Amino acid sequence: MNVSEFVKSAKAGIVTVTFKKINTDEIRVMPCTLNNDLLKEAGVPIQIKEIGADSDHIAVWSLDKKAWRSFRVSTVTEWSQGEPEQEISNQGSSS
């Protein structure tokens, strides 16, 4: 994972990161941000100024949990700009 590119995208807006949780091996898909305007809108007084390119942990504002969360770079399976795709459940179901 290119930490610098991730941080640049997170500071620009919303990103979605998929990673494996350390204690449970659960796969977590997390919409998050480091964007100052979005943090202000959420009432978050803290802003992240800099994250080193060699950092092994990244702290982000989780949009779904409305709290700071961190993850290990080594556990990331993918990330993308924007919010996660909405899955349509029971499509084609007759129930």
Short mmCIF file of N, CA and C in Angstrom, two decimals:
data_model
loop_
_atom_site.label_atom_id
_atom_site.label_comp_id
_atom_site.label_asym_id
_atom_site.label_seq_id
_atom_site.Cartn_x
_atom_site.Cartn_y
_atom_site.Cartn_z
N MET A 1 0.85 -1.18 0.00
CA MET A 1 0.00 0.00 0.00
C MET A 1 0.89 1.24 0.00
N ASN A 2 0.55 2.18 -0.84
CA ASN A 2 1.27 3.44 -0.88
C ASN A 2 0.63 4.39 0.14
N VAL A 3 1.26 4.54 1.28
CA VAL A 3 0.71 5.35 2.38
C VAL A 3 0.51 6.79 1.95
N SER A 4 1.47 7.35 1.22
CA SER A 4 1.37 8.75 0.80
C SER A 4 0.15 8.99 -0.08
N GLU A 5 -0.12 8.08 -1.01
CA GLU A 5 -1.29 8.22 -1.89
C GLU A 5 -2.58 8.08 -1.11
N PHE A 6 -2.61 7.13 -0.17
CA PHE A 6 -3.80 6.96 0.66
C PHE A 6 -4.09 8.22 1.45
N VAL A 7 -3.07 8.76 2.12
CA VAL A 7 -3.25 9.95 2.95
C VAL A 7 -3.67 11.14 2.10
N LYS A 8 -3.07 11.29 0.94
CA LYS A 8 -3.44 12.38 0.03
C LYS A 8 -4.92 12.28 -0.35
N SER A 9 -5.38 11.09 -0.68
CA SER A 9 -6.79 10.88 -1.05
C SER A 9 -7.71 11.10 0.15
N ALA A 10 -7.30 10.64 1.34
CA ALA A 10 -8.12 10.81 2.54
C ALA A 10 -8.22 12.28 2.94
N LYS A 11 -7.16 13.05 2.72
CA LYS A 11 -7.21 14.48 3.02
C LYS A 11 -8.07 15.23 2.00
N ALA A 12 -8.19 14.68 0.79
CA ALA A 12 -8.99 15.31 -0.26
C ALA A 12 -10.48 15.03 -0.10
N GLY A 13 -10.84 13.92 0.56
CA GLY A 13 -12.25 13.58 0.69
C GLY A 13 -12.45 12.26 1.41
N ILE A 14 -13.35 11.45 0.86
CA ILE A 14 -13.71 10.17 1.46
C ILE A 14 -12.97 9.05 0.74
N VAL A 15 -12.45 8.12 1.52
CA VAL A 15 -11.85 6.90 0.97
C VAL A 15 -12.47 5.70 1.68
N THR A 16 -12.41 4.57 1.03
CA THR A 16 -12.87 3.33 1.64
C THR A 16 -11.68 2.40 1.72
N VAL A 17 -11.41 1.91 2.91
CA VAL A 17 -10.29 1.00 3.11
C VAL A 17 -10.83 -0.35 3.60
N THR A 18 -10.29 -1.41 3.04
CA THR A 18 -10.64 -2.77 3.44
C THR A 18 -9.41 -3.39 4.07
N PHE A 19 -9.59 -3.90 5.29
CA PHE A 19 -8.46 -4.48 6.01
C PHE A 19 -8.94 -5.61 6.90
N LYS A 20 -7.98 -6.41 7.36
CA LYS A 20 -8.28 -7.52 8.26
C LYS A 20 -8.01 -7.07 9.68
N LYS A 21 -9.02 -7.20 10.54
CA LYS A 21 -8.86 -6.82 11.95
C LYS A 21 -7.89 -7.80 12.62
N ILE A 22 -7.02 -7.25 13.43
CA ILE A 22 -5.94 -8.04 14.05
C ILE A 22 -6.45 -9.14 14.97
N ASN A 23 -7.35 -8.81 15.87
CA ASN A 23 -7.76 -9.78 16.91
C ASN A 23 -8.74 -10.84 16.43
N THR A 24 -9.53 -10.49 15.40
CA THR A 24 -10.60 -11.41 14.99
C THR A 24 -10.45 -11.96 13.58
N ASP A 25 -9.52 -11.41 12.80
CA ASP A 25 -9.37 -11.75 11.38
C ASP A 25 -10.60 -11.36 10.56
N GLU A 26 -11.52 -10.62 11.16
CA GLU A 26 -12.70 -10.14 10.45
C GLU A 26 -12.26 -9.13 9.39
N ILE A 27 -12.91 -9.18 8.22
CA ILE A 27 -12.64 -8.20 7.18
C ILE A 27 -13.53 -6.99 7.43
N ARG A 28 -12.92 -5.83 7.49
CA ARG A 28 -13.64 -4.58 7.77
C ARG A 28 -13.54 -3.67 6.55
N VAL A 29 -14.68 -3.18 6.11
CA VAL A 29 -14.74 -2.20 5.03
C VAL A 29 -15.15 -0.88 5.69
N MET A 30 -14.25 0.10 5.65
CA MET A 30 -14.46 1.32 6.43
C MET A 30 -14.38 2.57 5.54
N PRO A 31 -15.50 3.28 5.43
CA PRO A 31 -15.42 4.60 4.80
C PRO A 31 -14.81 5.56 5.81
N CYS A 32 -13.84 6.35 5.38
CA CYS A 32 -13.14 7.20 6.32
C CYS A 32 -12.61 8.46 5.63
N THR A 33 -12.07 9.37 6.43
CA THR A 33 -11.55 10.61 5.89
C THR A 33 -10.50 11.22 6.81
N LEU A 34 -9.72 12.11 6.22
CA LEU A 34 -8.83 13.01 6.95
C LEU A 34 -9.06 14.43 6.46
N ASN A 35 -10.17 14.63 5.74
CA ASN A 35 -10.49 15.93 5.16
C ASN A 35 -10.93 16.92 6.24
N ASN A 36 -10.24 18.05 6.32
CA ASN A 36 -10.52 19.03 7.37
C ASN A 36 -11.97 19.52 7.35
N ASP A 37 -12.53 19.75 6.18
CA ASP A 37 -13.93 20.23 6.09
C ASP A 37 -14.90 19.18 6.60
N LEU A 38 -14.68 17.92 6.23
CA LEU A 38 -15.56 16.85 6.71
C LEU A 38 -15.41 16.63 8.20
N LEU A 39 -14.19 16.78 8.71
CA LEU A 39 -13.98 16.66 10.16
C LEU A 39 -14.71 17.77 10.90
N LYS A 40 -14.63 19.00 10.38
CA LYS A 40 -15.35 20.13 11.01
C LYS A 40 -16.85 19.89 11.00
N GLU A 41 -17.38 19.41 9.86
CA GLU A 41 -18.82 19.11 9.76
C GLU A 41 -19.25 18.09 10.80
N ALA A 42 -18.37 17.14 11.10
CA ALA A 42 -18.67 16.09 12.08
C ALA A 42 -18.43 16.57 13.51
N GLY A 43 -17.95 17.81 13.67
CA GLY A 43 -17.70 18.35 15.00
C GLY A 43 -16.42 17.84 15.62
N VAL A 44 -15.49 17.42 14.79
CA VAL A 44 -14.22 16.87 15.28
C VAL A 44 -13.20 18.00 15.36
N PRO A 45 -12.72 18.31 16.56
CA PRO A 45 -11.79 19.44 16.71
C PRO A 45 -10.35 19.11 16.33
N ILE A 46 -10.02 17.83 16.22
CA ILE A 46 -8.64 17.42 15.95
C ILE A 46 -8.44 17.23 14.46
N GLN A 47 -7.30 17.71 13.97
CA GLN A 47 -6.95 17.51 12.58
C GLN A 47 -5.59 16.82 12.52
N ILE A 48 -5.44 15.92 11.56
CA ILE A 48 -4.16 15.24 11.36
C ILE A 48 -3.33 16.10 10.42
N LYS A 49 -2.18 16.52 10.90
CA LYS A 49 -1.31 17.38 10.09
C LYS A 49 -0.44 16.58 9.14
N GLU A 50 0.17 15.50 9.64
CA GLU A 50 1.10 14.75 8.80
C GLU A 50 1.15 13.30 9.23
N ILE A 51 1.23 12.42 8.23
CA ILE A 51 1.43 10.99 8.46
C ILE A 51 2.61 10.60 7.58
N GLY A 52 3.63 10.04 8.18
CA GLY A 52 4.83 9.68 7.44
C GLY A 52 4.60 8.56 6.45
N ALA A 53 5.30 8.62 5.33
CA ALA A 53 5.17 7.60 4.29
C ALA A 53 5.60 6.22 4.77
N ASP A 54 6.40 6.17 5.83
CA ASP A 54 6.87 4.89 6.36
C ASP A 54 6.06 4.42 7.58
N SER A 55 4.95 5.09 7.83
CA SER A 55 4.12 4.75 8.99
C SER A 55 3.53 3.34 8.83
N ASP A 56 3.48 2.57 9.92
CA ASP A 56 2.88 1.24 9.85
C ASP A 56 1.44 1.22 10.38
N HIS A 57 0.99 2.33 10.98
CA HIS A 57 -0.39 2.51 11.42
C HIS A 57 -0.91 3.82 10.85
N ILE A 58 -2.20 3.84 10.54
CA ILE A 58 -2.82 5.08 10.08
C ILE A 58 -4.09 5.30 10.89
N ALA A 59 -4.24 6.51 11.42
CA ALA A 59 -5.46 6.90 12.13
C ALA A 59 -6.32 7.72 11.18
N VAL A 60 -7.62 7.41 11.15
CA VAL A 60 -8.57 8.10 10.27
C VAL A 60 -9.88 8.31 11.03
N TRP A 61 -10.70 9.22 10.54
CA TRP A 61 -12.04 9.40 11.09
C TRP A 61 -12.95 8.43 10.34
N SER A 62 -13.53 7.48 11.07
CA SER A 62 -14.44 6.50 10.49
C SER A 62 -15.82 7.14 10.34
N LEU A 63 -16.31 7.18 9.11
CA LEU A 63 -17.61 7.82 8.86
C LEU A 63 -18.78 6.99 9.36
N ASP A 64 -18.64 5.67 9.38
CA ASP A 64 -19.74 4.84 9.85
C ASP A 64 -19.77 4.72 11.38
N LYS A 65 -18.62 4.76 12.02
CA LYS A 65 -18.56 4.67 13.48
C LYS A 65 -18.57 6.05 14.14
N LYS A 66 -18.31 7.10 13.33
CA LYS A 66 -18.24 8.48 13.84
C LYS A 66 -17.24 8.58 15.00
N ALA A 67 -16.05 8.02 14.75
CA ALA A 67 -15.00 8.00 15.77
C ALA A 67 -13.66 7.77 15.08
N TRP A 68 -12.59 8.12 15.78
CA TRP A 68 -11.26 7.84 15.28
C TRP A 68 -11.01 6.35 15.33
N ARG A 69 -10.46 5.81 14.27
CA ARG A 69 -10.09 4.41 14.19
C ARG A 69 -8.70 4.34 13.55
N SER A 70 -7.98 3.28 13.84
CA SER A 70 -6.68 3.10 13.19
C SER A 70 -6.59 1.67 12.67
N PHE A 71 -5.69 1.49 11.73
CA PHE A 71 -5.46 0.17 11.17
C PHE A 71 -3.97 0.05 10.82
N ARG A 72 -3.52 -1.18 10.77
CA ARG A 72 -2.14 -1.44 10.37
C ARG A 72 -2.07 -1.49 8.85
N VAL A 73 -1.09 -0.82 8.31
CA VAL A 73 -0.92 -0.79 6.86
C VAL A 73 -0.78 -2.20 6.30
N SER A 74 -0.10 -3.08 7.03
CA SER A 74 0.15 -4.45 6.55
C SER A 74 -1.13 -5.28 6.43
N THR A 75 -2.23 -4.85 7.05
CA THR A 75 -3.48 -5.62 7.00
C THR A 75 -4.43 -5.14 5.91
N VAL A 76 -4.07 -4.09 5.20
CA VAL A 76 -4.94 -3.53 4.17
C VAL A 76 -4.93 -4.43 2.94
N THR A 77 -6.13 -4.81 2.48
CA THR A 77 -6.23 -5.62 1.27
C THR A 77 -6.53 -4.75 0.05
N GLU A 78 -7.23 -3.63 0.27
CA GLU A 78 -7.48 -2.68 -0.81
C GLU A 78 -8.02 -1.38 -0.25
N TRP A 79 -7.95 -0.34 -1.08
CA TRP A 79 -8.57 0.93 -0.72
C TRP A 79 -8.94 1.63 -2.02
N SER A 80 -9.92 2.54 -1.92
CA SER A 80 -10.36 3.28 -3.10
C SER A 80 -10.91 4.62 -2.67
N GLN A 81 -10.96 5.54 -3.61
CA GLN A 81 -11.55 6.84 -3.34
C GLN A 81 -13.06 6.70 -3.34
N GLY A 82 -13.72 7.46 -2.48
CA GLY A 82 -15.18 7.44 -2.42
C GLY A 82 -15.71 6.49 -1.37
N GLU A 83 -17.02 6.47 -1.28
CA GLU A 83 -17.70 5.61 -0.30
C GLU A 83 -17.83 4.20 -0.86
N PRO A 84 -18.06 3.22 0.03
CA PRO A 84 -18.19 1.84 -0.46
C PRO A 84 -19.43 1.67 -1.32
N GLU A 85 -19.34 0.72 -2.24
CA GLU A 85 -20.49 0.39 -3.08
C GLU A 85 -21.59 -0.20 -2.18
N GLN A 86 -22.81 0.20 -2.42
CA GLN A 86 -23.93 -0.35 -1.66
C GLN A 86 -24.32 -1.68 -2.28
N GLU A 87 -24.35 -2.71 -1.44
CA GLU A 87 -24.78 -4.03 -1.92
C GLU A 87 -26.30 -4.08 -1.85
N ILE A 88 -26.89 -4.63 -2.90
CA ILE A 88 -28.35 -4.79 -2.92
C ILE A 88 -28.66 -6.21 -2.47
N SER A 89 -29.33 -6.32 -1.32
CA SER A 89 -29.63 -7.64 -0.79
C SER A 89 -31.00 -8.10 -1.27
N ASN A 90 -31.14 -9.41 -1.36
CA ASN A 90 -32.40 -10.05 -1.77
C ASN A 90 -32.85 -9.64 -3.16
N GLN A 91 -31.92 -9.28 -4.04
CA GLN A 91 -32.30 -8.91 -5.39
C GLN A 91 -32.82 -10.16 -6.09
N GLY A 92 -33.99 -10.04 -6.67
CA GLY A 92 -34.59 -11.16 -7.37
C GLY A 92 -35.28 -12.14 -6.46
N SER A 93 -35.32 -11.86 -5.18
CA SER A 93 -35.96 -12.74 -4.22
C SER A 93 -37.47 -12.55 -4.27
N SER A 94 -38.20 -13.62 -4.09
CA SER A 94 -39.67 -13.52 -4.10
C SER A 94 -40.25 -13.38 -2.70
N SER A 95 -39.40 -13.20 -1.70
CA SER A 95 -39.91 -13.11 -0.33
C SER A 95 -40.29 -11.72 0.05
#
